[in-house]
Amino acid sequence: LLFTPVGRGPMALASPRATPLISRHVAWPAQQLLGWFGDTTGGFAQSSSSCTPIRRVSTSLRQPPLHRPQRGGDCIHMKVPLLAQCGAGSCHSLERRAAASGHTTDATTLEVVAERPHFPSEELRILQHWRDIDAFRESLRQSQARGSEPYVFYDGPPFATGLPHYGHILAGTIKDVVTRYAHQSGYHVERRFGWDCHGLPVEYEIDKKLGVQGRDDVLRMGIGVYNEECRAIVTRYTEEWREIVQRFGRWIDFDNDYKTMDLNYMESCWWVFKELYSKGLVYRAFRVMPYSTACGTAISNFEVAQNYREVSDPSIVVRFRVANQENCSLLAWTTTPWTLPSNVALCVNPDLPYLKVMSKADGQQWIVGKARWSWLCALLKKDPEQDFEILQEVRGADLVGIPYSPLFDYFKDKVIDGKAFRVVADPYVSSEAGTGIVHQAPAFGEDDHRVCLAEGIVFRDGSGMLCPVDMNGCFTNEVPDLAGQHVKQADKGIRDRLRDSGHLVFNGTEVHNYPHCWRSDTPLIYRAVPSWFITVEDARERLIANTQETHWVPPFVKECRFHNWLAEARDWCVSRSRYWGTPIPLWVSSDFEEIVCIGSVAELEQHAGRKLTDIHRHFIDDIEIPSKQGKGMLRRVDEVFDCWFESGAMPYASRHYPFERPEAFDKCFPAQFVAEGLDQTRGWFYTLTVLSTLLFDKPPAQNFIVNGLVLAADGKKMSKRLKNYPDPLDIASAHGADAVRMYLCNSPVVRAEPLKFKEEGVRDVVKDVFLPWYNAYRFLVQETIRYEMGTERFAPNPDSIQVSTNLMDRWIISESHCLLKFVREEIEAYRLYTVVPRLLTFLQDLTNRYVRLNRDRMRGTHGQAEACTSLQTLYTVLLNITVLLAPVTPFITEMMYQNLARALPDGHALKAASVHFVMIPAFNPEVMDLEIAVAVRRMQAVIELGRTCRDRRKVGLKTPLRALVVMNSSQDFVKDVRLLQEYIQEELNVLSVAYRTDTNNVALSAVLNFKLLGQQLGKDMKRVKQAADELSQDELAEFGRSGSISLCGHHITSEAMTVARRVESLNDPNLETFGDAETMVIMDFTPDEELAQMALAREVANRIQRLRKRVGLLPEDDVQIWASVIPGLKGTGALGQMLETRRDDISRSIRRELRIGAVEQAGGMEVLGQEEFSPGVDDGERILLTICRRSGKDD
């Protein structure tokens, strides 16, 4: 019967066959124990709010009954079945400590831990521990009390109108790793969460909720009503954000967050803008901008790059009839027919050749670019020679000034007389697409506007501009035939009218990538709008120069993507014709000639004559400022700031600079660190850089980490609608947040490359990293408890490690300090992508080499002194690595640390209430021994070669072999391997190892990868094969070392050619050879009787250990192990002889006496478990293994 005290964590059997058999006395206060249990009559506790039902475990093995409690003083004494293999749950539970010690909870230094931990449950317990000690704030209090130097980190504000996804978790993990490391390196690291509260994401939600179709709807309900609706949903998901962010282990302050809609934040944005205005960097212009018809506002050029989608658009060729030449037309191609009613010119390239051709069928003459003539004929399915006659070839410059008749009559009398409806020229016209002639609609094309402005067709004040499209993207009454239609819907009607009028030459479709609104996912248009701009183009060189002073990871993002963006930086449109945002603080006259820029709330209060507690539009739009030039009252402009301006001002606005503690900001600017996704290089990173350069001529931060995009497993964008990715909380519940963190940090995404998120990748982290690491930790705990039961209490003693003569001890200590050095250097260089792989390599070295090769030492096989030294070594390494890994995996390290720290004396530098309060240890150059590292690598190389020999012979490691010969010409190599020979013998299960430095009889030969080379070399394959066969032994040896060689002018690498080695004159079929570039091994597989006995003895020992585990024994449990032979029909007594001969070997392996024969019945022996097996001998004999104890024995 198993019981689980409420609130103490579940206890579950690791295996259905693991049965609690051994009882121990445990004492608990009576009140507490009776609160856990109800009436146990019938074997089950009664369920109630304060107890958990007892679960019955089926077993065929005998187990002692659960005794009913007996009252005795203040405690209840009862026999509790010992659960040797605890399942998931708190390693601090009272039951577990009692089980480990046998009496009191402080009997052992380290607490016993679960065999198979459930990491997600442990993480929840750790979260509660952090809440109990107020861990995050306590860490800040400690660093502040130390007077630590500040480490400044900027956290870009996300929108709270949606839930966080893996992209947010990735960026948050990177930020958390760096800032945790900074704190554990002695810095004071403030971390405040922020919220982007304004802008299209919020307004778009309200538009959908209220059915808002355009500006008139907003004005009808009132801007105040609309804005308050926006305010109401801004923090809709803040609690969910807090839950998810904290569940993934990130430490950040949600209670002292900043919001872009707060008065202080908005006021600092005003200050930033006024500073720029005072420097003459703000201007108003009528300019063609990317425009979202769904949101009714212009957007910035860098926002356009965020959402390109493949669409099918109209593709038409239209003819414009040359004036006074009835049969002659200029041909233009377009994918936006809706812009044709606003056409005012046709543009050619002055330097390109153009053709005037005539149709043989009807005599119609066309003017078209020469380079595009064949394309056009293919489009029309015409033969250029049979169907047409070329009349003339001219340069584009010769066409300039040719007048033509407009397609429509809507604006025939509304253009600037003598300027419109003629051919103009500009080099931007390309011969790569279309007809070489581009129709000009300056209200809807950036180049169109520039060209027409230069030609005097339109003016900067908007004169001559034909813009019959309203803010919602619908035609106005200026085009009565299309009035009220959205421009994209009007394309069909326009094509029909062109066909009916004879102007449509070709009518088709074009599939291409087209920009869409990043918020509404609707196609953008380009539209001329009056906007407020910040001058950026003049600051390009300064932007680039400041960026050169910064460090980016990976560097190519800075050197290529970001540099190229800055080199082409355009003036920044910071105004939006919207409502919910920080109002642009400009009060202007009706002619815009008098402007007052407000830079603070106090300044506006002087003009308003009232106190202002909010400066959103509906609180200040009524304020008027008297003109000083006799222009009446100045009124605020209609626009609000682009929300990217607000986020770019985050370094100043989040601190209410310069209105509060300006000196503190001045000392800490630029920040040490920022991190965001690759898409933010043209977003937040860009706006940060622009504002910091224009304000202070400095970069915003010293170090930038850029991560890639997290995609669904199929490589597509993660979509809530498609449900093509697992819920983050489900993944954390299944595998743990630490597993997600390490999976992300060890993926290409931290190198700004895309990641296809796969749950199996997270699962593999648990299986391949956490469980081996945890098993090494659990092994330390087990062996420390065993050590303490045999001798004195375990206490860490660095001095004993320093004087250790064991090479493996010195090696793992050296490797741990090399790791400390490496991690410090790499994280301080912000190269997270190099850190985690190195950490994983070290963990593999620790678990697969050090622990594996030193298990017997730690178990006391070589004496208690050696056991103590090896345990001290493993403890020190695990403690240091736990502290070092804490920033990456905060939960599992905290779980291990809480137990490991029990061994440290009070006041020790590494002892604290949380691992995250502990400073990362400094590396010690004196213990970093590279020679030992080389020796261990050489030892491991020999072991791998030996394993390959066994694999090729299909002989497992359980079968002992007589000898191994190591051949290497280097005396140093042989010397190193000799020092570690005992580990080679143990790992390869060989009785002896011999060495040869004479390798003259090792012949090398080239082996070509014909499949790979055949594709690359073609006919040269034969020559290369002959050249490879003729290589000398020295040349082959050099290739083995370098991995490359030139053959017949071709560069051959180790992928295309390998070197085979064989030992000449080696004809014994029992010998197997294998080698690498430096070493050859010969393994002797000759069978004999002694080896067979040793193999059988090893199998017996292994079966005994598995049987002990199945019946739930602890290493220190006092039991007897018996082995007896069950005779077969043809019994020879071979098994009995083997048991007698190998009794001592088996006893050493199981660390207790093996008794031969039937179990003694005298004294009342109780059988705990038995196993009968056949060792595969031909005489039918079997072995019976029995584990027992004296009946009624009280442990």
Tab-separated table of N, CA and C in Angstrom, residues 661-731:
chain	number	residue	atom	x	y	z
A	661	ARG	N	15.012	61.590	-13.128
A	661	ARG	CA	16.359	61.035	-12.979
A	661	ARG	C	17.135	61.005	-14.284
A	662	PRO	N	17.298	62.143	-14.932
A	662	PRO	CA	18.027	62.138	-16.213
A	662	PRO	C	19.479	61.710	-16.064
A	663	GLU	N	20.063	62.006	-14.901
A	663	GLU	CA	21.474	61.652	-14.718
A	663	GLU	C	21.669	60.139	-14.703
A	664	ALA	N	20.682	59.406	-14.169
A	664	ALA	CA	20.789	57.942	-14.147
A	664	ALA	C	20.748	57.386	-15.562
A	665	PHE	N	19.896	57.960	-16.404
A	665	PHE	CA	19.830	57.507	-17.798
A	665	PHE	C	21.125	57.834	-18.525
A	666	ASP	N	21.631	59.028	-18.331
A	666	ASP	CA	22.828	59.449	-19.052
A	666	ASP	C	24.007	58.533	-18.763
A	667	LYS	N	24.061	57.983	-17.528
A	667	LYS	CA	25.171	57.101	-17.162
A	667	LYS	C	25.044	55.729	-17.820
A	668	CYS	N	23.837	55.342	-18.175
A	668	CYS	CA	23.590	53.965	-18.629
A	668	CYS	C	23.222	53.866	-20.100
A	669	PHE	N	23.394	54.926	-20.848
A	669	PHE	CA	23.056	54.883	-22.266
A	669	PHE	C	24.340	54.956	-23.086
A	670	PRO	N	24.510	54.139	-24.091
A	670	PRO	CA	23.607	53.109	-24.611
A	670	PRO	C	23.503	51.897	-23.684
A	671	ALA	N	22.484	51.084	-23.919
A	671	ALA	CA	22.304	49.851	-23.170
A	671	ALA	C	23.376	48.843	-23.559
A	672	GLN	N	23.561	47.847	-22.674
A	672	GLN	CA	24.505	46.783	-23.016
A	672	GLN	C	23.936	45.794	-24.024
A	673	PHE	N	22.594	45.640	-24.037
A	673	PHE	CA	22.080	44.476	-24.760
A	673	PHE	C	20.627	44.667	-25.167
A	674	VAL	N	20.319	44.250	-26.410
A	674	VAL	CA	18.950	44.089	-26.871
A	674	VAL	C	18.893	42.814	-27.710
A	675	ALA	N	17.706	42.250	-27.838
A	675	ALA	CA	17.538	41.040	-28.649
A	675	ALA	C	16.122	40.992	-29.199
A	676	GLU	N	16.000	40.643	-30.459
A	676	GLU	CA	14.691	40.444	-31.084
A	676	GLU	C	14.887	39.572	-32.320
A	677	GLY	N	13.795	39.338	-33.026
A	677	GLY	CA	13.817	38.482	-34.203
A	677	GLY	C	14.372	39.181	-35.426
A	678	LEU	N	14.667	38.378	-36.440
A	678	LEU	CA	15.259	38.891	-37.672
A	678	LEU	C	14.372	39.940	-38.331
A	679	ASP	N	13.066	39.795	-38.192
A	679	ASP	CA	12.154	40.750	-38.821
A	679	ASP	C	12.267	42.141	-38.207
A	680	GLN	N	12.814	42.210	-36.991
A	680	GLN	CA	12.918	43.504	-36.322
A	680	GLN	C	14.128	44.315	-36.781
A	681	THR	N	14.979	43.745	-37.652
A	681	THR	CA	16.091	44.552	-38.165
A	681	THR	C	15.560	45.736	-38.971
A	682	ARG	N	14.399	45.553	-39.587
A	682	ARG	CA	13.782	46.650	-40.328
A	682	ARG	C	12.621	47.249	-39.546
A	683	GLY	N	12.499	46.851	-38.297
A	683	GLY	CA	11.447	47.364	-37.436
A	683	GLY	C	12.047	48.041	-36.221
A	684	TRP	N	11.997	47.349	-35.087
A	684	TRP	CA	12.392	47.970	-33.823
A	684	TRP	C	13.873	48.342	-33.793
A	685	PHE	N	14.757	47.445	-34.256
A	685	PHE	CA	16.184	47.783	-34.274
A	685	PHE	C	16.430	49.045	-35.100
A	686	TYR	N	15.697	49.162	-36.197
A	686	TYR	CA	15.862	50.318	-37.074
A	686	TYR	C	15.392	51.596	-36.389
A	687	THR	N	14.205	51.585	-35.809
A	687	THR	CA	13.688	52.810	-35.184
A	687	THR	C	14.502	53.195	-33.958
A	688	LEU	N	14.977	52.198	-33.209
A	688	LEU	CA	15.884	52.499	-32.092
A	688	LEU	C	17.125	53.238	-32.589
A	689	THR	N	17.701	52.728	-33.675
A	689	THR	CA	18.944	53.297	-34.202
A	689	THR	C	18.726	54.699	-34.754
A	690	VAL	N	17.620	54.900	-35.467
A	690	VAL	CA	17.340	56.218	-36.037
A	690	VAL	C	17.207	57.258	-34.921
A	691	LEU	N	16.395	56.979	-33.917
A	691	LEU	CA	16.153	57.983	-32.877
A	691	LEU	C	17.402	58.227	-32.028
A	692	SER	N	18.131	57.168	-31.676
A	692	SER	CA	19.325	57.386	-30.841
A	692	SER	C	20.388	58.166	-31.607
A	693	THR	N	20.479	57.926	-32.922
A	693	THR	CA	21.453	58.656	-33.732
A	693	THR	C	21.060	60.112	-33.879
A	694	LEU	N	19.790	60.379	-34.180
A	694	LEU	CA	19.352	61.756	-34.368
A	694	LEU	C	19.347	62.542	-33.062
A	695	LEU	N	19.109	61.858	-31.933
A	695	LEU	CA	19.069	62.557	-30.644
A	695	LEU	C	20.451	62.728	-30.031
A	696	PHE	N	21.239	61.637	-30.002
A	696	PHE	CA	22.498	61.646	-29.250
A	696	PHE	C	23.720	61.292	-30.086
A	697	ASP	N	23.513	60.971	-31.356
A	697	ASP	CA	24.590	60.505	-32.219
A	697	ASP	C	25.306	59.308	-31.603
A	698	LYS	N	24.504	58.392	-31.061
A	698	LYS	CA	25.013	57.148	-30.480
A	698	LYS	C	24.127	55.992	-30.930
A	699	PRO	N	24.679	54.777	-30.903
A	699	PRO	CA	23.804	53.625	-31.131
A	699	PRO	C	22.936	53.406	-29.900
A	700	PRO	N	21.804	52.728	-30.017
A	700	PRO	CA	20.940	52.535	-28.854
A	700	PRO	C	21.484	51.502	-27.874
A	701	ALA	N	22.281	50.573	-28.367
A	701	ALA	CA	22.814	49.512	-27.507
A	701	ALA	C	24.161	49.071	-28.061
A	702	GLN	N	24.923	48.397	-27.201
A	702	GLN	CA	26.250	47.943	-27.611
A	702	GLN	C	26.221	46.574	-28.276
A	703	ASN	N	25.256	45.739	-27.877
A	703	ASN	CA	25.215	44.354	-28.352
A	703	ASN	C	23.807	43.986	-28.799
A	704	PHE	N	23.725	43.342	-29.948
A	704	PHE	CA	22.445	42.932	-30.521
A	704	PHE	C	22.491	41.427	-30.793
A	705	ILE	N	21.486	40.714	-30.329
A	705	ILE	CA	21.311	39.309	-30.716
A	705	ILE	C	20.077	39.231	-31.601
A	706	VAL	N	20.236	38.596	-32.759
A	706	VAL	CA	19.136	38.477	-33.716
A	706	VAL	C	18.791	37.004	-33.870
A	707	ASN	N	17.563	36.647	-33.573
A	707	ASN	CA	17.136	35.258	-33.746
A	707	ASN	C	16.322	35.098	-35.017
A	708	GLY	N	16.260	33.877	-35.506
A	708	GLY	CA	15.476	33.577	-36.694
A	708	GLY	C	14.013	33.370	-36.354
A	709	LEU	N	13.263	32.897	-37.324
A	709	LEU	CA	11.828	32.695	-37.158
A	709	LEU	C	11.558	31.245	-36.774
A	710	VAL	N	10.602	31.057	-35.868
A	710	VAL	CA	10.160	29.713	-35.486
A	710	VAL	C	8.958	29.356	-36.356
A	711	LEU	N	9.116	28.297	-37.145
A	711	LEU	CA	8.076	27.866	-38.067
A	711	LEU	C	7.418	26.591	-37.551
A	712	ALA	N	6.302	26.251	-38.141
A	712	ALA	CA	5.661	24.984	-37.819
A	712	ALA	C	6.524	23.834	-38.342
A	713	ALA	N	6.200	22.618	-37.932
A	713	ALA	CA	7.018	21.461	-38.301
A	713	ALA	C	7.067	21.259	-39.810
A	714	ASP	N	6.028	21.707	-40.521
A	714	ASP	CA	6.007	21.551	-41.979
A	714	ASP	C	6.696	22.693	-42.708
A	715	GLY	N	7.323	23.605	-41.959
A	715	GLY	CA	8.042	24.717	-42.565
A	715	GLY	C	7.181	25.919	-42.871
A	716	LYS	N	5.890	25.831	-42.579
A	716	LYS	CA	5.000	26.959	-42.820
A	716	LYS	C	4.948	27.859	-41.593
A	717	LYS	N	4.440	29.064	-41.790
A	717	LYS	CA	4.280	29.990	-40.682
A	717	LYS	C	3.289	29.423	-39.671
A	718	MET	N	3.608	29.548	-38.382
A	718	MET	CA	2.692	29.069	-37.360
A	718	MET	C	1.377	29.845	-37.442
A	719	SER	N	0.274	29.117	-37.413
A	719	SER	CA	-1.033	29.731	-37.610
A	719	SER	C	-2.019	29.185	-36.589
A	720	LYS	N	-2.637	30.084	-35.836
A	720	LYS	CA	-3.679	29.652	-34.913
A	720	LYS	C	-4.860	29.069	-35.676
A	721	ARG	N	-5.139	29.644	-36.831
A	721	ARG	CA	-6.271	29.167	-37.620
A	721	ARG	C	-6.023	27.743	-38.111
A	722	LEU	N	-4.803	27.468	-38.574
A	722	LEU	CA	-4.484	26.139	-39.087
A	722	LEU	C	-4.157	25.145	-37.971
A	723	LYS	N	-3.888	25.659	-36.774
A	723	LYS	CA	-3.528	24.812	-35.629
A	723	LYS	C	-2.387	23.868	-35.999
A	724	ASN	N	-1.353	24.437	-36.599
A	724	ASN	CA	-0.239	23.612	-37.085
A	724	ASN	C	0.955	23.623	-36.134
A	725	TYR	N	0.721	23.937	-34.875
A	725	TYR	CA	1.797	23.867	-33.886
A	725	TYR	C	1.190	23.546	-32.525
A	726	PRO	N	1.948	22.879	-31.645
A	726	PRO	CA	1.424	22.513	-30.324
A	726	PRO	C	1.385	23.719	-29.396
A	727	ASP	N	0.417	23.730	-28.507
A	727	ASP	CA	0.302	24.813	-27.537
A	727	ASP	C	1.534	24.831	-26.634
A	728	PRO	N	2.153	25.998	-26.422
A	728	PRO	CA	3.367	26.047	-25.591
A	728	PRO	C	3.170	25.488	-24.186
A	729	LEU	N	2.018	25.760	-23.575
A	729	LEU	CA	1.793	25.250	-22.219
A	729	LEU	C	1.638	23.735	-22.218
A	730	ASP	N	1.084	23.176	-23.292
A	730	ASP	CA	0.990	21.717	-23.377
A	730	ASP	C	2.381	21.097	-23.467
A	731	ILE	N	3.248	21.732	-24.220
A	731	ILE	CA	4.621	21.225	-24.332
A	731	ILE	C	5.335	21.328	-22.975
